mmCIF file of C-alpha atoms and ligand atoms in Angstrom:
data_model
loop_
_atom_site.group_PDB
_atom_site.id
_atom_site.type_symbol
_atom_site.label_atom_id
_atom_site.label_comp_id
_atom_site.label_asym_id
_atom_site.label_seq_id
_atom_site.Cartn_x
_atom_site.Cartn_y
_atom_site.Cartn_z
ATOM 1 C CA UNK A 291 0.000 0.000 0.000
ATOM 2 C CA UNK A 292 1.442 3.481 -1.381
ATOM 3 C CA UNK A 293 2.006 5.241 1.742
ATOM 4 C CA UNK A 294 1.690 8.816 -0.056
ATOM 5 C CA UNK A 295 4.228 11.517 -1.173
ATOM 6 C CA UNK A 296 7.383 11.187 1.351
ATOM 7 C CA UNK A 297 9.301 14.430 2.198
ATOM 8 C CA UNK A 298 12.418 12.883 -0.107
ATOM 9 C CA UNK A 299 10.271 11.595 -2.984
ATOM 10 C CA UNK A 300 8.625 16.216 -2.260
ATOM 11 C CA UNK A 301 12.175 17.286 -2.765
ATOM 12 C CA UNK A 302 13.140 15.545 -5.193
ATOM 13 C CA UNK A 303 10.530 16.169 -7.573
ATOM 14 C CA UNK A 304 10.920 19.902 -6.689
ATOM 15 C CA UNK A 305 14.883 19.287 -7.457
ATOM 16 C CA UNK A 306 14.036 18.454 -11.101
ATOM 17 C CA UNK A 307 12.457 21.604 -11.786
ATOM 18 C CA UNK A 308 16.014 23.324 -11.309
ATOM 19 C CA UNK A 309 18.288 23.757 -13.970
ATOM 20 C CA UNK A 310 21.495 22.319 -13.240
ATOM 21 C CA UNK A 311 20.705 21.401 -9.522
ATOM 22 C CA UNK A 312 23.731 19.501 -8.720
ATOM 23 C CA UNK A 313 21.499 17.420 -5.839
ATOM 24 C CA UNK A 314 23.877 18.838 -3.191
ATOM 25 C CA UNK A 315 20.593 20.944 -1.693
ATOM 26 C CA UNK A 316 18.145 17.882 -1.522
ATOM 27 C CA UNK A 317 20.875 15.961 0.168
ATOM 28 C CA UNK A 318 21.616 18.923 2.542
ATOM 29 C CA UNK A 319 17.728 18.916 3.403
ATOM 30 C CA UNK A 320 17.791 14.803 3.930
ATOM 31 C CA UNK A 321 20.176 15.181 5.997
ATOM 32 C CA UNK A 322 18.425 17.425 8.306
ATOM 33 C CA UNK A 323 15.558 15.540 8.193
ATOM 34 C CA UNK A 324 17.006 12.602 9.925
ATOM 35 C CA UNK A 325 18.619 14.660 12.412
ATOM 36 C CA UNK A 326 15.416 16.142 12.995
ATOM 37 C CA UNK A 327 13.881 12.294 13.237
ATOM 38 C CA UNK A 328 16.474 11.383 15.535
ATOM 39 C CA UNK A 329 15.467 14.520 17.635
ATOM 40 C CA UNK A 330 11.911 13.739 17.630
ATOM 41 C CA UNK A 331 13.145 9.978 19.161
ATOM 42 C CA UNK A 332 14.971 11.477 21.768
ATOM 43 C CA UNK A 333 12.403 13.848 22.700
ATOM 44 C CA UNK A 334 9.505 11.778 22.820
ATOM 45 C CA UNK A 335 11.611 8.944 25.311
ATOM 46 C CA UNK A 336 12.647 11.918 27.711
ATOM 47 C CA UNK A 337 12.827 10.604 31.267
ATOM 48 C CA UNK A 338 12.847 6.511 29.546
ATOM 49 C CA UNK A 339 16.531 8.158 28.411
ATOM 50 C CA UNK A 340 17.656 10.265 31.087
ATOM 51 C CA UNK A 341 17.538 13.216 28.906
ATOM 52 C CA UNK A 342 15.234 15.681 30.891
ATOM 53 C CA UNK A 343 16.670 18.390 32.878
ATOM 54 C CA UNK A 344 19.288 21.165 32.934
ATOM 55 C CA UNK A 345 22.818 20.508 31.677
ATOM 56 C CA UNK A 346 24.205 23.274 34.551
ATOM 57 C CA UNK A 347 25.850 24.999 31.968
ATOM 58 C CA UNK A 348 25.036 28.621 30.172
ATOM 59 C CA UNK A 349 24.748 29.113 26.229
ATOM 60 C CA UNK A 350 25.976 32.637 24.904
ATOM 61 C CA UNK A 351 22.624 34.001 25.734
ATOM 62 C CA UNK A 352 23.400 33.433 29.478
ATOM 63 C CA UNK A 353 20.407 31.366 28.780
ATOM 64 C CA UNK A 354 21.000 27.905 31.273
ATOM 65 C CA UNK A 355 20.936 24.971 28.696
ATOM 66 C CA UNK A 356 18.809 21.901 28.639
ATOM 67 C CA UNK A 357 20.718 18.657 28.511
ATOM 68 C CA UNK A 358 18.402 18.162 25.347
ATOM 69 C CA UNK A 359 19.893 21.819 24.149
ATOM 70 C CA UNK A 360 23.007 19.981 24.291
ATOM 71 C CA UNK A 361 22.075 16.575 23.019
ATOM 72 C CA UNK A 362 20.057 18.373 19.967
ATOM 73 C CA UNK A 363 22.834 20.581 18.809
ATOM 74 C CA UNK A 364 25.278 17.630 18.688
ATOM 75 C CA UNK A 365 22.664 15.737 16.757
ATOM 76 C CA UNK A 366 22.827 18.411 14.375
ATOM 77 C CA UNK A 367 26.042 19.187 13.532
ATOM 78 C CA UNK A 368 27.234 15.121 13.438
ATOM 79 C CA UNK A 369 24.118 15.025 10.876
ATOM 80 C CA UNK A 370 25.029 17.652 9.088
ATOM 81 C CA UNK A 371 28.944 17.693 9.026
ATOM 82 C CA UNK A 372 29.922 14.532 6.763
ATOM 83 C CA UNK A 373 28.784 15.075 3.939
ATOM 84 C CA UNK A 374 30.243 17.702 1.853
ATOM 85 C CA UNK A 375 26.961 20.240 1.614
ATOM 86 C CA UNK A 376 27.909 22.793 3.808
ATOM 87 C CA UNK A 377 30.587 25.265 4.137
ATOM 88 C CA UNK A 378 29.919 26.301 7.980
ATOM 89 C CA UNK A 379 27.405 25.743 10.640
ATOM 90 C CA UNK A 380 26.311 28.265 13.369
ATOM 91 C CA UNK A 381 23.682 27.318 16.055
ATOM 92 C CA UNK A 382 21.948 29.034 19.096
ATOM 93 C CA UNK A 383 23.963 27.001 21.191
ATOM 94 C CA UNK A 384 27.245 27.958 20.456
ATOM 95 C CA UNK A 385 28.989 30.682 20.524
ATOM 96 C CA UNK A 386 30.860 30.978 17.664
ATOM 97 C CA UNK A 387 30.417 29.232 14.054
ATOM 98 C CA UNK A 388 31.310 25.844 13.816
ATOM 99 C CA UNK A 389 33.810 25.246 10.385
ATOM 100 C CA UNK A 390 33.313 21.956 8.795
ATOM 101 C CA UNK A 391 36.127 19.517 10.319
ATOM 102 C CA UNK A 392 39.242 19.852 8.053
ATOM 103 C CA UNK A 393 38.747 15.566 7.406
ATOM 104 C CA UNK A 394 35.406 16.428 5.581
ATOM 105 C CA UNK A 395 34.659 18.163 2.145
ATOM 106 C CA UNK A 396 33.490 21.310 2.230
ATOM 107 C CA UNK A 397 29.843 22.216 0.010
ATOM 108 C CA UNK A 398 28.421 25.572 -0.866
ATOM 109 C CA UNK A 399 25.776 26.188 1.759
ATOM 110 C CA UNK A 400 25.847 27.789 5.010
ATOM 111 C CA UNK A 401 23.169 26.315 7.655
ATOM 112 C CA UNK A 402 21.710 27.684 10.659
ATOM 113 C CA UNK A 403 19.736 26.264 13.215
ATOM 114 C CA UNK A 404 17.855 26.638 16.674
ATOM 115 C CA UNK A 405 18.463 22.419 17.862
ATOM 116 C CA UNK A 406 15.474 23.010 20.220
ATOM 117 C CA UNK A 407 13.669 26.074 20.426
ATOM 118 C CA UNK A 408 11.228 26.290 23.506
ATOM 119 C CA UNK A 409 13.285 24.176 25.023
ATOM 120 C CA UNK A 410 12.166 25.571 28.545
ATOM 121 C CA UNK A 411 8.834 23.632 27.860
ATOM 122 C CA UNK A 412 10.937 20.148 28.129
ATOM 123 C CA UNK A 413 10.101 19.377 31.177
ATOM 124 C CA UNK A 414 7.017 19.977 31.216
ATOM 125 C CA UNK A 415 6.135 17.488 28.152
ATOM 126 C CA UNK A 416 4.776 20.483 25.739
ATOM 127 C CA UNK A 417 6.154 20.766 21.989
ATOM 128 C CA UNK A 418 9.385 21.945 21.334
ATOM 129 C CA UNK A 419 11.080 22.040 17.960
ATOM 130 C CA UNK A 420 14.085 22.499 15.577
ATOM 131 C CA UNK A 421 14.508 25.679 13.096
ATOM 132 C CA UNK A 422 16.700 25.955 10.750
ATOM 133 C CA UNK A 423 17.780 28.297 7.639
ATOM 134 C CA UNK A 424 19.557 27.497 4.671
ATOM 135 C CA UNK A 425 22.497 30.205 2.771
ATOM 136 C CA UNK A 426 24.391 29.906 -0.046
ATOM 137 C CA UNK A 427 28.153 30.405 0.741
ATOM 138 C CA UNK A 428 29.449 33.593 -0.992
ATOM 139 C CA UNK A 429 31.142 32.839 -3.887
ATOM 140 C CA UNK A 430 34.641 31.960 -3.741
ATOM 141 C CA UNK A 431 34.964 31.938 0.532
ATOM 142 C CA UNK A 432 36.964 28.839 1.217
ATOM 143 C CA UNK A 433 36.922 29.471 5.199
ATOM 144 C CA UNK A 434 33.661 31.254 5.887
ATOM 145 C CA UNK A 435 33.510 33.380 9.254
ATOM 146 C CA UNK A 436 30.601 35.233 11.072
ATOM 147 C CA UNK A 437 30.175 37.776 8.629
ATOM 148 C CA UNK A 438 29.505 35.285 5.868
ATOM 149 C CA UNK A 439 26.552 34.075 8.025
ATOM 150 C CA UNK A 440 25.229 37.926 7.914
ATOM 151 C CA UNK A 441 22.930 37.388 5.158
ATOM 152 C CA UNK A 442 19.500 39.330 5.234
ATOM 153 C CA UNK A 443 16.821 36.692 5.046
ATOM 154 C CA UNK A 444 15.311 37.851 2.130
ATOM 155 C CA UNK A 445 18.853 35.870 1.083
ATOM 156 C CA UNK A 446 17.416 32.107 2.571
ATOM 157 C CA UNK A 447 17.161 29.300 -0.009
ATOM 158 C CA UNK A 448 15.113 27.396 2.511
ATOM 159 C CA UNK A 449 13.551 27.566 6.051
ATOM 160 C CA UNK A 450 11.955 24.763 7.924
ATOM 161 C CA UNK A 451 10.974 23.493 11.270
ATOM 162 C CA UNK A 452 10.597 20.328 12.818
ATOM 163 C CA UNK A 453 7.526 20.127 15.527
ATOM 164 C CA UNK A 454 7.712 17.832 18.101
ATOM 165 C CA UNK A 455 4.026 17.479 19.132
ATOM 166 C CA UNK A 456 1.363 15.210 19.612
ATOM 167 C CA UNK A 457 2.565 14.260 16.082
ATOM 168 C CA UNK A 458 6.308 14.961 14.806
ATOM 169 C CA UNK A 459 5.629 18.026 11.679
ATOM 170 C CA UNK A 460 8.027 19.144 9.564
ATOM 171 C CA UNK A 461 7.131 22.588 7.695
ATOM 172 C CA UNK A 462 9.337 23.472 4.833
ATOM 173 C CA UNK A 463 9.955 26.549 2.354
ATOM 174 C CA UNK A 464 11.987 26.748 -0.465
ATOM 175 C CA UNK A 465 10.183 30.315 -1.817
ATOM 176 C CA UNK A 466 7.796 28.479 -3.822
ATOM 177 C CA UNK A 467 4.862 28.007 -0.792
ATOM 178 C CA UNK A 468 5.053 25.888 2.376
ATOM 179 C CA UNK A 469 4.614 22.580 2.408
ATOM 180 C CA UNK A 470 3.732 20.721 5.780
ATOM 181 C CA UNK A 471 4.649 16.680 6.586
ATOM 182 C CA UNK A 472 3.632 14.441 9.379
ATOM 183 C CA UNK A 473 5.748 11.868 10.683
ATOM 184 C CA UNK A 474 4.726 8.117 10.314
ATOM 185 C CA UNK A 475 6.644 6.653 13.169
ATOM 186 C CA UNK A 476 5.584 3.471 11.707
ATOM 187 C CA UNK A 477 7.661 3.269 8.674
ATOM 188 C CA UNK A 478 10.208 6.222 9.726
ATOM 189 C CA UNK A 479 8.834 8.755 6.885
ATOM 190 C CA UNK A 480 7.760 12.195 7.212
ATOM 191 C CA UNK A 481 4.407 12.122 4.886
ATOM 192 C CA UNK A 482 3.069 15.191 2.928
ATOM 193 C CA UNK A 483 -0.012 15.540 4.570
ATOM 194 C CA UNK A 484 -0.572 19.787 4.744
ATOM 195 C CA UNK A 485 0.353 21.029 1.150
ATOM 196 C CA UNK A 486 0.355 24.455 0.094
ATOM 197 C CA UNK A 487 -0.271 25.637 3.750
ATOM 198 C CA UNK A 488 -1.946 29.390 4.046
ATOM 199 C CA UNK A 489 -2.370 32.102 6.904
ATOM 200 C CA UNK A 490 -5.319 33.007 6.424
ATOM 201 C CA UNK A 491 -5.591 37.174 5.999
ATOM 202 C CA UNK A 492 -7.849 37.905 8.882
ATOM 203 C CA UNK A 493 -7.662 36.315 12.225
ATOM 204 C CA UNK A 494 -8.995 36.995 15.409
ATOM 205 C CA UNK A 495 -6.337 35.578 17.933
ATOM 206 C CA UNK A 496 -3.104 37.028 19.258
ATOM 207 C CA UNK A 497 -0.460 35.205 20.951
ATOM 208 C CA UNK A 498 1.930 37.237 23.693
ATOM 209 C CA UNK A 499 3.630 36.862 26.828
ATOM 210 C CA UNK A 500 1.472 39.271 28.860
ATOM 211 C CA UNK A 501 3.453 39.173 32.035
ATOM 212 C CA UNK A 502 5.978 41.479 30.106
ATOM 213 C CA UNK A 503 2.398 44.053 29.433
ATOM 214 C CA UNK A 504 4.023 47.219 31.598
ATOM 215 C CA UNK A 505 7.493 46.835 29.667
ATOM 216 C CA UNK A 506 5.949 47.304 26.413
ATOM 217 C CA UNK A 507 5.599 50.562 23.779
ATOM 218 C CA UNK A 508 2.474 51.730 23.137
ATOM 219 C CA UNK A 509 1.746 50.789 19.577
ATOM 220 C CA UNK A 510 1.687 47.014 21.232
ATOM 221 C CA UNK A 511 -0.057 48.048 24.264
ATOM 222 C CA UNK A 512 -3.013 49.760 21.737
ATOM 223 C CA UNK A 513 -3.242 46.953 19.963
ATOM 224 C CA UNK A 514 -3.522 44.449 22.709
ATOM 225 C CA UNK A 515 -6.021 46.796 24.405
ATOM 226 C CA UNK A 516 -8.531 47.049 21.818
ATOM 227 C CA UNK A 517 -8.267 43.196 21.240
ATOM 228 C CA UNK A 518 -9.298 42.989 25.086
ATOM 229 C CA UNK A 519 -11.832 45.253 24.519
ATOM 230 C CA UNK A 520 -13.760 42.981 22.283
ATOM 231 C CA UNK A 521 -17.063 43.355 20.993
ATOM 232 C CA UNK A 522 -17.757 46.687 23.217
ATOM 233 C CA UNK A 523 -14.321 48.307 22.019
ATOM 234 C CA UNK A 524 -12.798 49.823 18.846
ATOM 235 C CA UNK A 525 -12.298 46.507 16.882
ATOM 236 C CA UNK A 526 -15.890 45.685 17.763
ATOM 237 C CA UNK A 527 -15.260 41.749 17.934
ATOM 238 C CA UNK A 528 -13.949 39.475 20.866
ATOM 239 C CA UNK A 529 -10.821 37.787 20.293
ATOM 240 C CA UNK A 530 -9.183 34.878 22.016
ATOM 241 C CA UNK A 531 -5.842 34.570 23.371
ATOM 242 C CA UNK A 532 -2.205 32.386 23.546
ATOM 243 C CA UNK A 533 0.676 31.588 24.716
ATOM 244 C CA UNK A 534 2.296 28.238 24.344
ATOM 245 C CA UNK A 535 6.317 29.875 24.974
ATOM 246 C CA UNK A 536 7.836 27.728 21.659
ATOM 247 C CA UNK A 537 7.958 29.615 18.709
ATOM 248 C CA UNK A 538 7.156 26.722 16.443
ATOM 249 C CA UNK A 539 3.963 25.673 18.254
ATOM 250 C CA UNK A 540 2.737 29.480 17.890
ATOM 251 C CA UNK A 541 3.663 29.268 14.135
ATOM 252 C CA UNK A 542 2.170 25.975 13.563
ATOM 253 C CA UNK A 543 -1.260 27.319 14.458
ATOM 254 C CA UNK A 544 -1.007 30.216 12.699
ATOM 255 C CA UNK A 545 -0.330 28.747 9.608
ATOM 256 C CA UNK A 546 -3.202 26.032 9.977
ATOM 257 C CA UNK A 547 -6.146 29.070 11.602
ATOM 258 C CA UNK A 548 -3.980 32.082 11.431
ATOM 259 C CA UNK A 549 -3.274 34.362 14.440
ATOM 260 C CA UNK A 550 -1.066 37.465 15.189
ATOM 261 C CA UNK A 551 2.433 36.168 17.352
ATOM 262 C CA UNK A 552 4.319 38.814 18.946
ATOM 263 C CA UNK A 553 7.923 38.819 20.804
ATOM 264 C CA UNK A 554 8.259 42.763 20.660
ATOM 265 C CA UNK A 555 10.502 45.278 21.732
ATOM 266 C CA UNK A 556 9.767 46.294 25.501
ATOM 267 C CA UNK A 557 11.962 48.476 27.940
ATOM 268 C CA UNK A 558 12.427 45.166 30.565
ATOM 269 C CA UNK A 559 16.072 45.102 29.660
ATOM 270 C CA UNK A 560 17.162 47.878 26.994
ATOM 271 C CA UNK A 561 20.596 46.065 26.429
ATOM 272 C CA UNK A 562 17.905 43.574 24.464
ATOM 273 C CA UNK A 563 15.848 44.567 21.228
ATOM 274 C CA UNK A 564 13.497 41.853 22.015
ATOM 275 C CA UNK A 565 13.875 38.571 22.830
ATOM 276 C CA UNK A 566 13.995 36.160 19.599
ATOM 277 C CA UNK A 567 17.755 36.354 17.565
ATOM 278 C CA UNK A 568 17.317 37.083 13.846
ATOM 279 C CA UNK A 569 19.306 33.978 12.003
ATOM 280 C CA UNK A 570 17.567 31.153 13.292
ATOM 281 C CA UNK A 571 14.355 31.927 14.523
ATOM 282 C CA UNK A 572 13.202 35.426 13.154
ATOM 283 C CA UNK A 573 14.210 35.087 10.168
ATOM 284 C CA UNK A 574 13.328 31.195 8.815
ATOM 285 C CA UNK A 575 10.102 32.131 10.557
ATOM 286 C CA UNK A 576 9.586 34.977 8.770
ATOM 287 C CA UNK A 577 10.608 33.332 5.111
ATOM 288 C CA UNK A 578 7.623 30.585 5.919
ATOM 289 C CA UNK A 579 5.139 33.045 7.304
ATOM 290 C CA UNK A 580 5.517 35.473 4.020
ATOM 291 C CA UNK A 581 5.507 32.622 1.859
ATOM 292 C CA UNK A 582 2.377 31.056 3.688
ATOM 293 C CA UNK A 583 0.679 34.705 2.531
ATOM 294 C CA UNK A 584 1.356 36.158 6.066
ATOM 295 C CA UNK A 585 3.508 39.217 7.090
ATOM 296 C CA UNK A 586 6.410 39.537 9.685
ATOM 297 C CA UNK A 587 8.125 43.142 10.788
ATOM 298 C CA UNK A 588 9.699 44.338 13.329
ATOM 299 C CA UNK A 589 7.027 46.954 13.971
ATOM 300 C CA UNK A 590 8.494 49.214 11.570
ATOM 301 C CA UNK A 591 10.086 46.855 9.539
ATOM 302 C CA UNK A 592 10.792 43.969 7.283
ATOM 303 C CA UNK A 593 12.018 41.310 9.342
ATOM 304 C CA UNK A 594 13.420 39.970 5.869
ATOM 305 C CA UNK A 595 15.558 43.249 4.897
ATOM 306 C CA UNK A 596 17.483 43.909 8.087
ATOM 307 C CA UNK A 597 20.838 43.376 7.727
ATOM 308 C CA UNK A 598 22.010 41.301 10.760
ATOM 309 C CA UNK A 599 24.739 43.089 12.617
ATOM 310 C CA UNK A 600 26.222 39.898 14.437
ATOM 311 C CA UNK A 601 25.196 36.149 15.153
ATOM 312 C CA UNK A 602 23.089 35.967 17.833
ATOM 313 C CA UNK A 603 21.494 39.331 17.250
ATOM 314 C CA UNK A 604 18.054 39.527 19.226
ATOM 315 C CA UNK A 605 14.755 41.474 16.864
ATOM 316 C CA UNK A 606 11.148 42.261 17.916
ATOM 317 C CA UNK A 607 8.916 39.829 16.122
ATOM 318 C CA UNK A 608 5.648 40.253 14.721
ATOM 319 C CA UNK A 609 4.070 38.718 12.480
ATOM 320 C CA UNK A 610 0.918 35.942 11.218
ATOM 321 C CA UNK A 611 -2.368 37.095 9.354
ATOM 322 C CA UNK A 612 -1.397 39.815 7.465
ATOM 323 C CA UNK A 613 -3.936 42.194 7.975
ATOM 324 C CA UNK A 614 -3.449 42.376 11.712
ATOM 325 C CA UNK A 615 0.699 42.533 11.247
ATOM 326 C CA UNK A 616 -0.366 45.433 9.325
ATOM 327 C CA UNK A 617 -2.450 47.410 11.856
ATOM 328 C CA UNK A 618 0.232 47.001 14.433
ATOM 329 C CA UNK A 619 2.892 48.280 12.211
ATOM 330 C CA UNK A 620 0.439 50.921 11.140
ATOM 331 C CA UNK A 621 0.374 51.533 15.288
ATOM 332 C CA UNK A 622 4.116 51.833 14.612
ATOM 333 C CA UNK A 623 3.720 54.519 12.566
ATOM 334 C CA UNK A 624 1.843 56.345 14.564
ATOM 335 C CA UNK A 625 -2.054 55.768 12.634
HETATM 336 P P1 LIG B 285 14.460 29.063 23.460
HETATM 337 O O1 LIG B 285 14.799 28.595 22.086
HETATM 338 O O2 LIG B 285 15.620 29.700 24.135
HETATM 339 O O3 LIG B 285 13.790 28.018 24.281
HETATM 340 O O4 LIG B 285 13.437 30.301 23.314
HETATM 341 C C1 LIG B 285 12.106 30.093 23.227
HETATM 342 C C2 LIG B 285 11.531 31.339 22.670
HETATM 343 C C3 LIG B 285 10.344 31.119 21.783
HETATM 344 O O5 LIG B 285 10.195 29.854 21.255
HETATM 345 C C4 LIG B 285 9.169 31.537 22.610
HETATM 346 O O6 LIG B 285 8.217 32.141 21.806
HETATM 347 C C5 LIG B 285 9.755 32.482 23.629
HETATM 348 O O7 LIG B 285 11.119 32.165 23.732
HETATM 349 C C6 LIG B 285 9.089 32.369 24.968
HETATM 350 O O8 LIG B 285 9.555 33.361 25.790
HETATM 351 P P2 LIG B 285 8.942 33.631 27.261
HETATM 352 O O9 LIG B 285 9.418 32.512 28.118
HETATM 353 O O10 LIG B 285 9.539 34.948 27.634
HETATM 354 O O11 LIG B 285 7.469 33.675 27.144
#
């Protein structure tokens, strides 16, 4: 029994319409895939494997890692080293980039990758997930540093995420739509089961960390306002609210009902333009939000067309159903 389209059989067939693809990308993106399978293992045995809890060490973020933070990033890079497709890796978790290991070949793409975003929700068994970005390599770097990572992400060639949920998901964009497959644990193949996946223009739910309401600027706190105001205020409809604290999980719903997320700017620490870092969450996100229909600034801008300043630099985040994205940049501007 044909168990449907499988995620290599999708990029494969997207491959062919490419003139002169070498197959270096779709091997690049199987690769990640079974890292991402392996992840979704480990993740789903947690305590069975002794892999809950914290590692007792800090990332770069002064963030205190997960000993699945850890576990993930390894998975990762040993996935993704061997095989001659990239150039350089760079991950949340480390501080610098990692080169490719002098015994490997080197390929022509650059890849960039949160191992486990929401990785605070670990322990309390709700879904986490993997992001990751895809650049080319400038032409003719043999030894790429940071700067060759500093790509706006209007630049991408892909974005994805893995979603470790009630189901494993992975959600992929190559700029030509999103595409969304579910894992069949059963024969070990992620199957294309959400094609063509849309945000819908209009939406009437909002997703923010209120406990951070008094740090924020007032375009947010307007908006957020006049959604509480429902029916009786400005907007003259209720809306809902959420907050599941893992990027993917908020972006996963959006793209299957729609929904406004926002990380923004607030004045809780001002050494911090937000919370989420550009490269390997803002950004992919961003690439499969716009490409899902949606729309993802800053507030006043682009998340796409910044040009990142360093690595791990942190951006306010907004973005979803297009229409509301709008209004709150709109707020921005001072409508
Ligand atoms: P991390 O990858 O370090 O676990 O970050 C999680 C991110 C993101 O996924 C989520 O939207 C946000 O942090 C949650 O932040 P709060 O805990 O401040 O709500």
């Amino acid at each position: 029994m044909h168990i449907g389209t499988t995620i290599t059989q999708f990029i494969i067939e997207e491959q062919r319409h490419i003139q002169g693809a070498s197959g270096d990308f779709t091997s690049l993106l199987n690769d990640i895939v079974t890292a991402c399978k392996v992840i979704s293992r480990s993740v789903n045995q947690g305590a069975l494997i002794g892999v809950l809890g914290t590692a007792g060490t800090e990332n770069v973020q002064g963030e205190t890692q997960k000993k699945l933070d850890i576990i993930t990033n390894e998975v990762m890079i040993k996935s993704n080293e061997w095989a001659g497709h990239c150039a350089a890796m760079a991950s949340e978790e480390m501080d610098e980039i990692y080169p490719i290991p002098a015994n490997y070949p080197k390929g022509k793409y650059l890849l960039i990758f949160d191992p486990l975003d929401g990785s605070s929700n670990i322990d309390v068994n709700i879904s986490v997930g993997t992001i990751f970005s895809i650049l080319r390599c400038p032409d003719g770097v043999k030894e790429p540093t940071e700067k060759d990572f500093l790509q706006p992400g209007t630049k991408q060639v892909c974005a994805g995420f893995a979603l470790y949920g009630p189901s494993t998901m992975m959600v992929l964009t190559t700029g030509n739509g999103v595409n969304g497959f579910t894992l069949d644990t059963s024969v070990g193949e992620f199957v294309l089961t959400h094609p063509n996946m849309k945000v819908p223009a209009d939406t009437r739910e909002f997703a923010i960390n209120a406990s951070n309401m008094r740090f924020w600027e007032a375009p947010v706190k307007r908006y957020v306002d006049e959604c509480l105001a429902g029916k009786t205020g400005p907007r003259k409809q209720d809306f809902n609210m959420r907050w599941v604290a893992s990027m993917v999980a908020e972006v996963y719903r959006i793209l299957t009902r729609g929904g406004i997320f926002m990380y923004p700017r607030d004045t809780k620490d001002p050494g911090k333009p937000g919370k989420l870092r550009l490269l390997y969450e803002a950004n992919p996100m961003s690439f499969i939000v716009e490409q899902a229909g949606g729309a993802s600034y800053t507030g006043e801008e682009r998340i796409m067309d910044m040009q990142p300043q360093n690595l791990h630099q942190r951006v306010p985040v907004i973005l979803g159903s297009k229409n509301e994205v709008e209004k709150v940049v709109a707020y921005h501007k001072g409508a």
